[in-house]
CSV table of C-alpha atoms in Angstrom, one decimal:
chain,number,residue,atom,x,y,z
L,29,UNK,CA,0.0,0.0,0.0
L,30,UNK,CA,1.4,3.4,-1.0
L,31,UNK,CA,0.5,6.7,0.5
L,32,UNK,CA,1.3,9.7,-1.7
L,33,UNK,CA,0.7,13.4,-1.0
L,34,UNK,CA,1.7,16.5,-3.0
L,35,UNK,CA,-0.3,19.5,-2.0
L,36,UNK,CA,1.4,21.9,-4.3
L,37,UNK,CA,0.7,20.0,-7.5
L,38,UNK,CA,-2.4,17.9,-6.6
L,39,UNK,CA,-4.1,19.7,-3.8
L,40,UNK,CA,-5.0,18.5,-0.3
L,41,UNK,CA,-5.6,15.0,-1.5
L,42,UNK,CA,-4.1,11.8,0.1
L,43,UNK,CA,-3.7,9.2,-2.6
L,44,UNK,CA,-3.8,5.6,-1.3
L,45,UNK,CA,-2.6,3.1,-4.0
L,46,UNK,CA,-3.6,-0.4,-3.1
L,47,UNK,CA,-2.9,-2.5,-6.2
L,48,UNK,CA,-1.8,-2.3,-9.8
L,49,UNK,CA,-4.8,-1.6,-12.1
L,50,UNK,CA,-3.0,-3.4,-14.9
L,51,UNK,CA,-4.3,-0.9,-17.4
L,52,UNK,CA,-7.9,-1.8,-16.8
L,53,UNK,CA,-10.7,0.9,-16.9
L,54,UNK,CA,-11.1,2.5,-13.6
L,55,UNK,CA,-14.5,3.1,-11.9
L,56,UNK,CA,-14.7,5.9,-9.3
L,57,UNK,CA,-17.4,6.0,-6.6
L,58,UNK,CA,-17.2,9.2,-4.3
L,59,UNK,CA,-19.0,9.7,-1.1
L,60,UNK,CA,-18.2,12.9,0.8
L,61,UNK,CA,-14.4,13.3,0.9
L,62,UNK,CA,-13.6,9.7,0.0
L,63,UNK,CA,-13.4,8.3,-3.5
L,64,UNK,CA,-13.0,4.6,-4.1
L,65,UNK,CA,-11.2,3.5,-7.3
L,66,UNK,CA,-11.8,0.1,-8.7
L,67,UNK,CA,-10.6,-1.9,-11.7
L,68,UNK,CA,-12.9,-4.8,-12.4
L,69,UNK,CA,-13.9,-6.3,-9.0
L,70,UNK,CA,-10.7,-5.1,-7.3
L,71,UNK,CA,-10.2,-1.8,-5.3
L,72,UNK,CA,-6.9,-0.3,-6.6
L,73,UNK,CA,-6.9,3.0,-4.8
L,74,UNK,CA,-8.5,5.6,-2.6
L,75,UNK,CA,-8.5,9.4,-2.7
L,76,UNK,CA,-9.1,11.3,0.5
L,77,UNK,CA,-10.0,15.0,-0.1
L,78,UNK,CA,-9.3,17.7,2.4
L,79,UNK,CA,-6.9,15.2,3.8
L,80,UNK,CA,-5.0,17.5,6.2
L,81,UNK,CA,-8.3,18.6,7.8
L,82,UNK,CA,-9.3,15.0,8.4
L,83,UNK,CA,-5.9,13.5,9.3
L,84,UNK,CA,-4.0,16.4,10.5
L,85,UNK,CA,-0.6,17.7,9.1
L,86,UNK,CA,0.8,15.3,6.5
L,87,UNK,CA,4.7,15.5,6.4
L,88,UNK,CA,6.6,15.1,3.2
L,89,UNK,CA,6.0,15.1,-0.6
L,90,UNK,CA,5.5,12.2,-2.7
L,91,UNK,CA,5.4,8.9,-0.8
L,92,UNK,CA,4.7,9.5,2.8
L,93,UNK,CA,4.0,7.6,6.0
L,94,UNK,CA,1.1,7.8,8.3
L,95,UNK,CA,1.2,7.8,12.1
L,96,UNK,CA,-1.0,5.2,13.9
L,97,UNK,CA,-3.4,8.0,14.9
L,98,UNK,CA,-3.7,9.2,11.2
L,99,UNK,CA,-4.2,5.5,10.1
L,100,UNK,CA,-7.1,5.2,12.5
L,101,UNK,CA,-8.6,8.4,11.4
L,102,UNK,CA,-8.3,7.3,7.7
L,103,UNK,CA,-10.3,4.1,8.4
L,104,UNK,CA,-12.8,6.1,10.4
L,105,UNK,CA,-13.3,8.5,7.5
L,106,UNK,CA,-13.9,5.5,5.2
L,107,UNK,CA,-16.7,4.2,7.6
L,108,UNK,CA,-18.1,7.7,8.0
L,109,UNK,CA,-18.5,8.0,4.3
L,110,UNK,CA,-20.4,4.7,4.2
L,111,UNK,CA,-17.7,2.3,2.8
L,112,UNK,CA,-17.3,-1.1,4.4
L,113,UNK,CA,-13.7,-1.6,3.6
L,114,UNK,CA,-10.9,-1.0,6.1
L,115,UNK,CA,-7.3,-0.6,5.2
L,116,UNK,CA,-4.5,-2.8,7.0
L,117,UNK,CA,-1.3,-1.0,8.0
L,118,UNK,CA,1.8,-2.2,6.3
L,119,UNK,CA,4.9,-0.8,8.1
L,120,UNK,CA,7.5,-2.8,6.2
L,121,UNK,CA,10.1,-0.7,4.3
L,122,UNK,CA,9.7,-1.0,0.6
L,123,UNK,CA,13.1,0.2,-0.5
L,124,UNK,CA,15.7,-1.9,1.2
L,125,UNK,CA,19.2,-3.2,1.0
L,126,UNK,CA,19.4,-6.5,-0.8
L,127,UNK,CA,21.9,-9.3,-1.6
L,128,UNK,CA,22.2,-10.8,-5.0
L,129,UNK,CA,22.4,-14.6,-4.2
L,130,UNK,CA,22.5,-15.8,-7.9
L,131,UNK,CA,22.4,-14.2,-11.3
L,132,UNK,CA,22.0,-15.8,-14.7
L,133,UNK,CA,21.4,-14.7,-18.2
L,134,UNK,CA,17.7,-14.4,-19.4
L,135,UNK,CA,17.0,-17.1,-22.0
L,136,UNK,CA,15.3,-14.7,-24.3
L,137,UNK,CA,17.3,-11.6,-24.1
L,138,UNK,CA,20.9,-10.5,-24.7
L,139,UNK,CA,20.9,-7.8,-21.9
L,140,UNK,CA,18.5,-9.0,-19.1
L,141,UNK,CA,19.5,-11.1,-16.2
L,142,UNK,CA,17.5,-13.2,-13.8
L,143,UNK,CA,18.6,-12.7,-10.1
L,144,UNK,CA,17.5,-14.3,-6.8
L,145,UNK,CA,17.9,-11.5,-4.5
L,146,UNK,CA,17.6,-11.7,-0.7
L,147,UNK,CA,15.7,-8.8,0.8
L,148,UNK,CA,15.2,-9.6,4.4
L,149,UNK,CA,15.8,-12.5,6.8
L,150,UNK,CA,15.8,-15.2,4.2
L,151,UNK,CA,13.1,-13.7,2.1
L,152,UNK,CA,14.3,-14.0,-1.5
L,153,UNK,CA,12.7,-12.3,-4.6
L,154,UNK,CA,13.2,-13.2,-8.3
L,155,UNK,CA,14.0,-10.0,-10.0
L,156,UNK,CA,14.8,-9.5,-13.7
L,157,UNK,CA,17.5,-6.8,-14.2
L,158,UNK,CA,18.8,-5.1,-17.2
L,159,UNK,CA,21.8,-3.4,-15.7
L,160,UNK,CA,25.2,-4.4,-17.3
L,161,UNK,CA,27.0,-4.5,-14.0
L,162,UNK,CA,24.6,-6.9,-12.2
L,163,UNK,CA,26.3,-10.0,-10.8
L,164,UNK,CA,26.0,-12.5,-7.9
L,165,UNK,CA,27.5,-11.5,-4.6
L,166,UNK,CA,26.6,-7.8,-4.7
L,167,UNK,CA,24.8,-5.8,-2.1
L,168,UNK,CA,22.3,-3.7,-3.9
L,169,UNK,CA,19.2,-1.6,-3.3
L,170,UNK,CA,15.8,-3.2,-4.0
L,171,UNK,CA,12.7,-1.6,-4.6
L,172,UNK,CA,10.0,-4.1,-3.5
L,173,UNK,CA,6.5,-4.4,-4.9
L,174,UNK,CA,4.5,-1.6,-3.3
L,175,UNK,CA,7.3,0.8,-3.5
L,176,UNK,CA,7.1,4.3,-5.0
L,177,UNK,CA,10.3,5.7,-6.5
L,178,UNK,CA,11.2,9.4,-6.1
L,179,UNK,CA,9.9,10.1,-9.6
L,180,UNK,CA,6.5,8.7,-8.8
L,181,UNK,CA,7.0,5.3,-10.5
L,182,UNK,CA,5.2,2.5,-8.7
L,183,UNK,CA,6.8,-1.0,-8.5
L,184,UNK,CA,4.5,-3.9,-8.9
L,185,UNK,CA,5.1,-7.6,-9.9
L,186,UNK,CA,5.5,-8.0,-13.7
L,187,UNK,CA,6.7,-10.3,-16.5
L,188,UNK,CA,9.7,-9.4,-18.6
L,189,UNK,CA,10.2,-11.5,-21.7
L,190,UNK,CA,8.2,-14.3,-20.2
L,191,UNK,CA,9.9,-14.3,-16.7
L,192,UNK,CA,8.2,-13.1,-13.6
L,193,UNK,CA,9.9,-10.3,-11.7
L,194,UNK,CA,9.0,-9.1,-8.3
L,195,UNK,CA,10.7,-5.8,-7.7
L,196,UNK,CA,13.5,-3.6,-9.2
L,197,UNK,CA,17.2,-3.4,-8.4
L,198,UNK,CA,18.0,0.3,-8.4
L,199,UNK,CA,20.6,2.6,-9.8
L,200,UNK,CA,21.8,5.8,-8.1
L,201,UNK,CA,19.9,8.0,-10.5
L,202,UNK,CA,16.6,6.1,-10.0
L,203,UNK,CA,17.0,6.7,-6.3
L,204,UNK,CA,17.8,10.5,-6.9
L,205,UNK,CA,21.0,10.3,-5.1
L,206,UNK,CA,23.3,13.3,-5.1
L,207,UNK,CA,26.2,13.1,-7.5
L,208,UNK,CA,24.7,9.9,-9.2
L,209,UNK,CA,26.9,8.8,-12.1
L,210,UNK,CA,25.7,9.2,-15.6
L,211,UNK,CA,26.9,5.7,-16.4
L,212,UNK,CA,24.2,3.2,-16.6
L,213,UNK,CA,24.2,0.4,-13.9
L,214,UNK,CA,22.8,-0.5,-10.5
L,215,UNK,CA,24.1,1.0,-7.3
L,216,UNK,CA,26.6,-1.3,-5.6
L,217,UNK,CA,26.6,-1.0,-1.8
L,218,UNK,CA,29.5,-1.7,0.6
L,219,UNK,CA,29.5,-5.4,1.7
L,220,UNK,CA,28.8,-4.4,5.3
L,221,UNK,CA,25.4,-3.0,4.3
L,222,UNK,CA,22.7,-4.8,6.3
L,223,UNK,CA,20.3,-6.9,4.2
L,224,UNK,CA,16.7,-5.8,4.9
L,225,UNK,CA,17.5,-2.3,6.2
L,226,UNK,CA,15.6,0.6,4.8
L,227,UNK,CA,17.5,2.6,2.2
L,228,UNK,CA,16.9,6.5,2.2
L,229,UNK,CA,16.2,7.8,-1.2
L,230,UNK,CA,16.4,11.3,-2.6
L,231,UNK,CA,13.6,13.6,-3.6
């Protein structure tokens, strides 16, 4: 679940992205200050209007985090508006340090690689990566499904050339880090970086 807020460009609206709509036509149902967005039978997002009035001050621009109190107020606002759904808190970091356990060439591509990348306490994700410098044994930055990148790109599971991929291994420029090199390639972290720790991105 992604919470996004940008008062200057969007207005006082909290956008709650729940799932990938996969290009399906969206249906919007609005009650009061709450709009539910569905694709087919699945709810993919919510928009909360006059968000700072309902939830209090919202800190940050782009992807933000809600306090426990704000999360409770969010669910109460959904109930007050007449919706039956409740949102479950997800406090796990989505952009984290990872370790590339294995890396092999994609069978149907001359530039893609298929990695098995550990992202936390034994959790391993298959991630297809197109970076020329990807290899086994690296510590890297992984955007897990449900992450929002600094440029607003949302990360969902996908299929690349027939192979499932569950996240993205990131470059310094994709993370908007200061002095990011122009040369293409994923960001390699020092080997003492701790797998599973949250990684701070730029804005």
